[in-house]
PDB file of C-alpha atoms in Angstrom:
ATOM      1  CA  UNK A  19      -0.008  -0.007  -0.007  1.00  0.00           C
ATOM      2  CA  UNK A  20       1.402   3.388  -1.013  1.00  0.00           C
ATOM      3  CA  UNK A  21       1.269   6.003   1.730  1.00  0.00           C
ATOM      4  CA  UNK A  22       2.821   8.832  -0.237  1.00  0.00           C
ATOM      5  CA  UNK A  23       1.126  12.144   0.022  1.00  0.00           C
ATOM      6  CA  UNK A  24      -0.584  11.938  -3.335  1.00  0.00           C
ATOM      7  CA  UNK A  25      -3.640  14.035  -4.095  1.00  0.00           C
ATOM      8  CA  UNK A  26      -6.098  11.152  -3.714  1.00  0.00           C
ATOM      9  CA  UNK A  27      -4.597   9.937  -0.406  1.00  0.00           C
ATOM     10  CA  UNK A  28      -4.682  13.504   1.034  1.00  0.00           C
ATOM     11  CA  UNK A  29      -8.313  13.940  -0.185  1.00  0.00           C
ATOM     12  CA  UNK A  30      -9.397  10.687   1.403  1.00  0.00           C
ATOM     13  CA  UNK A  31      -7.767  11.618   4.729  1.00  0.00           C
ATOM     14  CA  UNK A  32      -9.270  15.141   4.559  1.00  0.00           C
ATOM     15  CA  UNK A  33     -12.769  13.737   3.897  1.00  0.00           C
ATOM     16  CA  UNK A  34     -12.521  11.326   6.756  1.00  0.00           C
ATOM     17  CA  UNK A  35     -11.215  14.050   9.082  1.00  0.00           C
ATOM     18  CA  UNK A  36     -14.007  16.368   8.019  1.00  0.00           C
ATOM     19  CA  UNK A  37     -16.665  13.663   8.537  1.00  0.00           C
ATOM     20  CA  UNK A  38     -15.264  12.767  11.952  1.00  0.00           C
ATOM     21  CA  UNK A  39     -15.159  16.452  12.937  1.00  0.00           C
ATOM     22  CA  UNK A  40     -18.745  17.066  11.818  1.00  0.00           C
ATOM     23  CA  UNK A  41     -19.997  13.918  13.615  1.00  0.00           C
ATOM     24  CA  UNK A  42     -18.126  14.929  16.787  1.00  0.00           C
ATOM     25  CA  UNK A  43     -19.501  18.470  16.638  1.00  0.00           C
ATOM     26  CA  UNK A  44     -23.027  17.223  16.015  1.00  0.00           C
ATOM     27  CA  UNK A  45     -22.840  14.795  18.983  1.00  0.00           C
ATOM     28  CA  UNK A  46     -21.347  17.526  21.225  1.00  0.00           C
ATOM     29  CA  UNK A  47     -24.106  19.912  20.146  1.00  0.00           C
ATOM     30  CA  UNK A  48     -26.804  17.324  21.131  1.00  0.00           C
ATOM     31  CA  UNK A  49     -25.028  16.759  24.443  1.00  0.00           C
ATOM     32  CA  UNK A  50     -24.966  20.436  25.432  1.00  0.00           C
ATOM     33  CA  UNK A  51     -28.479  20.953  24.150  1.00  0.00           C
ATOM     34  CA  UNK A  52     -29.848  18.472  26.634  1.00  0.00           C
ATOM     35  CA  UNK A  53     -27.245  19.002  29.407  1.00  0.00           C
ATOM     36  CA  UNK A  54     -26.291  22.692  29.256  1.00  0.00           C
ATOM     37  CA  UNK A  55     -24.100  22.767  32.394  1.00  0.00           C
ATOM     38  CA  UNK A  56     -21.752  19.779  32.579  1.00  0.00           C
ATOM     39  CA  UNK A  57     -19.709  18.999  35.696  1.00  0.00           C
ATOM     40  CA  UNK A  58     -16.531  18.242  33.654  1.00  0.00           C
ATOM     41  CA  UNK A  59     -16.877  21.609  31.923  1.00  0.00           C
ATOM     42  CA  UNK A  60     -17.137  23.455  35.228  1.00  0.00           C
ATOM     43  CA  UNK A  61     -14.205  21.497  36.721  1.00  0.00           C
ATOM     44  CA  UNK A  62     -11.961  22.133  33.726  1.00  0.00           C
ATOM     45  CA  UNK A  63     -12.895  25.847  33.724  1.00  0.00           C
ATOM     46  CA  UNK A  64     -12.203  26.213  37.461  1.00  0.00           C
ATOM     47  CA  UNK A  65      -8.841  24.365  37.061  1.00  0.00           C
ATOM     48  CA  UNK A  66      -7.826  26.613  34.176  1.00  0.00           C
ATOM     49  CA  UNK A  67      -8.768  29.706  36.103  1.00  0.00           C
ATOM     50  CA  UNK A  68      -6.985  28.695  39.237  1.00  0.00           C
ATOM     51  CA  UNK A  69      -3.720  30.563  40.023  1.00  0.00           C
ATOM     52  CA  UNK A  70      -3.529  32.326  36.691  1.00  0.00           C
ATOM     53  CA  UNK A  71      -0.489  34.663  36.717  1.00  0.00           C
ATOM     54  CA  UNK A  72      -1.457  38.271  36.199  1.00  0.00           C
ATOM     55  CA  UNK A  73       0.846  38.463  33.165  1.00  0.00           C
ATOM     56  CA  UNK A  74      -1.449  36.059  31.285  1.00  0.00           C
ATOM     57  CA  UNK A  75      -4.548  38.186  31.412  1.00  0.00           C
ATOM     58  CA  UNK A  76      -3.396  40.950  29.057  1.00  0.00           C
ATOM     59  CA  UNK A  77      -2.170  38.266  26.628  1.00  0.00           C
ATOM     60  CA  UNK A  78      -5.557  36.572  26.705  1.00  0.00           C
ATOM     61  CA  UNK A  79      -7.329  39.898  26.162  1.00  0.00           C
ATOM     62  CA  UNK A  80      -5.116  40.526  23.169  1.00  0.00           C
ATOM     63  CA  UNK A  81      -5.883  37.116  21.687  1.00  0.00           C
ATOM     64  CA  UNK A  82      -9.637  37.599  22.376  1.00  0.00           C
ATOM     65  CA  UNK A  83      -9.542  41.069  20.725  1.00  0.00           C
ATOM     66  CA  UNK A  84      -9.266  39.505  17.262  1.00  0.00           C
ATOM     67  CA  UNK A  85     -12.618  37.705  17.779  1.00  0.00           C
ATOM     68  CA  UNK A  86     -14.558  40.876  18.632  1.00  0.00           C
ATOM     69  CA  UNK A  87     -17.225  41.308  15.918  1.00  0.00           C
ATOM     70  CA  UNK A  88     -15.983  44.651  14.588  1.00  0.00           C
ATOM     71  CA  UNK A  89     -12.359  43.484  14.584  1.00  0.00           C
ATOM     72  CA  UNK A  90     -13.241  40.205  12.919  1.00  0.00           C
ATOM     73  CA  UNK A  91     -15.251  41.997  10.237  1.00  0.00           C
ATOM     74  CA  UNK A  92     -12.487  44.536   9.613  1.00  0.00           C
ATOM     75  CA  UNK A  93      -9.943  41.705   9.414  1.00  0.00           C
ATOM     76  CA  UNK A  94     -12.031  39.802   6.870  1.00  0.00           C
ATOM     77  CA  UNK A  95     -12.588  42.872   4.652  1.00  0.00           C
ATOM     78  CA  UNK A  96      -8.921  43.951   4.917  1.00  0.00           C
ATOM     79  CA  UNK A  97      -7.595  40.493   4.021  1.00  0.00           C
ATOM     80  CA  UNK A  98     -10.036  40.274   1.119  1.00  0.00           C
ATOM     81  CA  UNK A  99      -8.897  43.654  -0.173  1.00  0.00           C
ATOM     82  CA  UNK A 100      -5.204  42.715   0.170  1.00  0.00           C
ATOM     83  CA  UNK A 101      -5.779  39.465  -1.751  1.00  0.00           C
ATOM     84  CA  UNK A 102      -7.654  41.358  -4.477  1.00  0.00           C
ATOM     85  CA  UNK A 103      -4.893  43.906  -4.790  1.00  0.00           C
ATOM     86  CA  UNK A 104      -2.386  41.041  -5.117  1.00  0.00           C
ATOM     87  CA  UNK A 105      -4.533  39.507  -7.942  1.00  0.00           C
ATOM     88  CA  UNK A 106      -5.647  36.553  -5.808  1.00  0.00           C
ATOM     89  CA  UNK A 107      -9.355  36.937  -6.599  1.00  0.00           C
ATOM     90  CA  UNK A 108     -10.327  33.381  -5.607  1.00  0.00           C
ATOM     91  CA  UNK A 109      -8.580  33.736  -2.258  1.00  0.00           C
ATOM     92  CA  UNK A 110     -10.288  37.088  -1.683  1.00  0.00           C
ATOM     93  CA  UNK A 111     -13.730  35.478  -2.221  1.00  0.00           C
ATOM     94  CA  UNK A 112     -12.900  32.537   0.117  1.00  0.00           C
ATOM     95  CA  UNK A 113     -11.840  35.004   2.843  1.00  0.00           C
ATOM     96  CA  UNK A 114     -15.218  36.713   2.459  1.00  0.00           C
ATOM     97  CA  UNK A 115     -16.711  33.282   3.036  1.00  0.00           C
ATOM     98  CA  UNK A 116     -15.651  33.654   6.675  1.00  0.00           C
ATOM     99  CA  UNK A 117     -18.739  35.801   7.068  1.00  0.00           C
ATOM    100  CA  UNK A 118     -20.790  32.770   6.119  1.00  0.00           C
ATOM    101  CA  UNK A 119     -19.002  30.564   8.704  1.00  0.00           C
ATOM    102  CA  UNK A 120     -19.543  33.241  11.372  1.00  0.00           C
ATOM    103  CA  UNK A 121     -23.268  33.529  10.408  1.00  0.00           C
ATOM    104  CA  UNK A 122     -23.793  29.775  10.579  1.00  0.00           C
ATOM    105  CA  UNK A 123     -22.060  29.743  13.912  1.00  0.00           C
ATOM    106  CA  UNK A 124     -24.498  32.323  15.271  1.00  0.00           C
ATOM    107  CA  UNK A 125     -27.467  30.337  13.921  1.00  0.00           C
ATOM    108  CA  UNK A 126     -26.242  27.194  15.666  1.00  0.00           C
ATOM    109  CA  UNK A 127     -25.695  29.169  18.878  1.00  0.00           C
ATOM    110  CA  UNK A 128     -29.312  30.293  18.959  1.00  0.00           C
ATOM    111  CA  UNK A 129     -30.652  26.817  18.028  1.00  0.00           C
ATOM    112  CA  UNK A 130     -28.710  25.088  20.815  1.00  0.00           C
ATOM    113  CA  UNK A 131     -29.087  28.118  23.157  1.00  0.00           C
ATOM    114  CA  UNK A 132     -26.580  26.951  25.727  1.00  0.00           C
ATOM    115  CA  UNK A 133     -26.376  29.437  28.553  1.00  0.00           C
ATOM    116  CA  UNK A 134     -23.034  30.878  29.603  1.00  0.00           C
ATOM    117  CA  UNK A 135     -21.852  29.723  33.041  1.00  0.00           C
ATOM    118  CA  UNK A 136     -22.476  32.387  35.710  1.00  0.00           C
ATOM    119  CA  UNK A 137     -20.286  33.551  38.567  1.00  0.00           C
ATOM    120  CA  UNK A 138     -21.552  30.768  40.767  1.00  0.00           C
ATOM    121  CA  UNK A 139     -19.764  28.258  38.510  1.00  0.00           C
ATOM    122  CA  UNK A 140     -16.642  30.104  37.227  1.00  0.00           C
ATOM    123  CA  UNK A 141     -14.939  33.434  37.372  1.00  0.00           C
ATOM    124  CA  UNK A 142     -16.605  35.662  34.793  1.00  0.00           C
ATOM    125  CA  UNK A 143     -14.149  38.190  33.340  1.00  0.00           C
ATOM    126  CA  UNK A 144     -16.468  39.696  30.752  1.00  0.00           C
ATOM    127  CA  UNK A 145     -20.257  39.554  30.793  1.00  0.00           C
ATOM    128  CA  UNK A 146     -21.566  38.173  27.508  1.00  0.00           C
ATOM    129  CA  UNK A 147     -25.244  37.895  26.517  1.00  0.00           C
ATOM    130  CA  UNK A 148     -25.188  35.485  23.553  1.00  0.00           C
ATOM    131  CA  UNK A 149     -25.330  31.678  23.995  1.00  0.00           C
ATOM    132  CA  UNK A 150     -22.033  29.975  24.733  1.00  0.00           C
ATOM    133  CA  UNK A 151     -21.884  27.068  22.242  1.00  0.00           C
ATOM    134  CA  UNK A 152     -20.280  26.944  19.793  1.00  0.00           C
ATOM    135  CA  UNK A 153     -17.582  29.450  20.545  1.00  0.00           C
ATOM    136  CA  UNK A 154     -17.729  32.294  18.028  1.00  0.00           C
ATOM    137  CA  UNK A 155     -14.066  33.144  18.662  1.00  0.00           C
ATOM    138  CA  UNK A 156     -12.896  29.576  18.025  1.00  0.00           C
ATOM    139  CA  UNK A 157     -14.948  29.120  14.859  1.00  0.00           C
ATOM    140  CA  UNK A 158     -13.804  32.473  13.476  1.00  0.00           C
ATOM    141  CA  UNK A 159     -10.147  31.854  14.330  1.00  0.00           C
ATOM    142  CA  UNK A 160     -10.119  28.377  12.787  1.00  0.00           C
ATOM    143  CA  UNK A 161     -11.883  29.474   9.557  1.00  0.00           C
ATOM    144  CA  UNK A 162     -10.216  32.902   9.039  1.00  0.00           C
ATOM    145  CA  UNK A 163      -6.705  32.381  10.391  1.00  0.00           C
ATOM    146  CA  UNK A 164      -6.661  28.726   9.316  1.00  0.00           C
ATOM    147  CA  UNK A 165      -7.416  29.721   5.731  1.00  0.00           C
ATOM    148  CA  UNK A 166      -4.780  32.497   5.780  1.00  0.00           C
ATOM    149  CA  UNK A 167      -2.248  29.984   7.142  1.00  0.00           C
ATOM    150  CA  UNK A 168      -2.964  27.458   4.366  1.00  0.00           C
ATOM    151  CA  UNK A 169      -2.851  30.169   1.691  1.00  0.00           C
ATOM    152  CA  UNK A 170       0.497  31.491   2.961  1.00  0.00           C
ATOM    153  CA  UNK A 171       1.954  27.961   3.099  1.00  0.00           C
ATOM    154  CA  UNK A 172       0.767  27.089  -0.353  1.00  0.00           C
ATOM    155  CA  UNK A 173       1.491  30.336  -2.220  1.00  0.00           C
ATOM    156  CA  UNK A 174       4.591  31.801  -0.708  1.00  0.00           C
ATOM    157  CA  UNK A 175       8.098  30.447  -0.917  1.00  0.00           C
ATOM    158  CA  UNK A 176       9.598  29.293   2.442  1.00  0.00           C
ATOM    159  CA  UNK A 177      11.742  32.399   2.939  1.00  0.00           C
ATOM    160  CA  UNK A 178       8.851  34.763   2.457  1.00  0.00           C
ATOM    161  CA  UNK A 179       6.459  32.891   4.751  1.00  0.00           C
ATOM    162  CA  UNK A 180       8.787  32.438   7.668  1.00  0.00           C
ATOM    163  CA  UNK A 181       7.877  35.767   9.348  1.00  0.00           C
ATOM    164  CA  UNK A 182       4.227  35.223   8.743  1.00  0.00           C
ATOM    165  CA  UNK A 183       4.309  31.682  10.277  1.00  0.00           C
ATOM    166  CA  UNK A 184       6.373  32.926  13.242  1.00  0.00           C
ATOM    167  CA  UNK A 185       3.775  35.653  13.916  1.00  0.00           C
ATOM    168  CA  UNK A 186       0.998  33.002  13.851  1.00  0.00           C
ATOM    169  CA  UNK A 187       2.852  30.901  16.354  1.00  0.00           C
ATOM    170  CA  UNK A 188       3.737  33.891  18.551  1.00  0.00           C
ATOM    171  CA  UNK A 189       0.187  35.152  18.716  1.00  0.00           C
ATOM    172  CA  UNK A 190      -1.269  31.662  19.065  1.00  0.00           C
ATOM    173  CA  UNK A 191      -3.349  32.123  16.008  1.00  0.00           C
TER     174      UNK A 191
END
């Protein structure tokens, strides 16, 4: 059996990974729909929030900043304009597709309608009013920054992309 990274092999793996991800997300959505507050969730959240060094909070705020709706929208539009100016029309359109992913995420949030844990469960740093599942920040980051990462890796030569990849790793994006 040939395990080289041929197009067909990669496509098969990608399809299986996508199907497994979708099935896992679907099952997790059903779970949190029927059991909105799960003990393991609360335990993990409390453990993560325990003894957090003060130096971490500004870093977390900075990372979270890129998921704020106005920043996310400005990032999508800016990236699309840059791709257009560089004559990457297809990539510009795909970046705009991030709006669709963010919209579908909001629809799923309101269908599942999982409440955010209150101060009786975890330390609440910022009061939010929208449902908590799925995470809008995570979905946006995976779709938007994931796409940018793939484009940079596939279009740019290694020397050109090094700074870009280092910034992704540095900012945790």
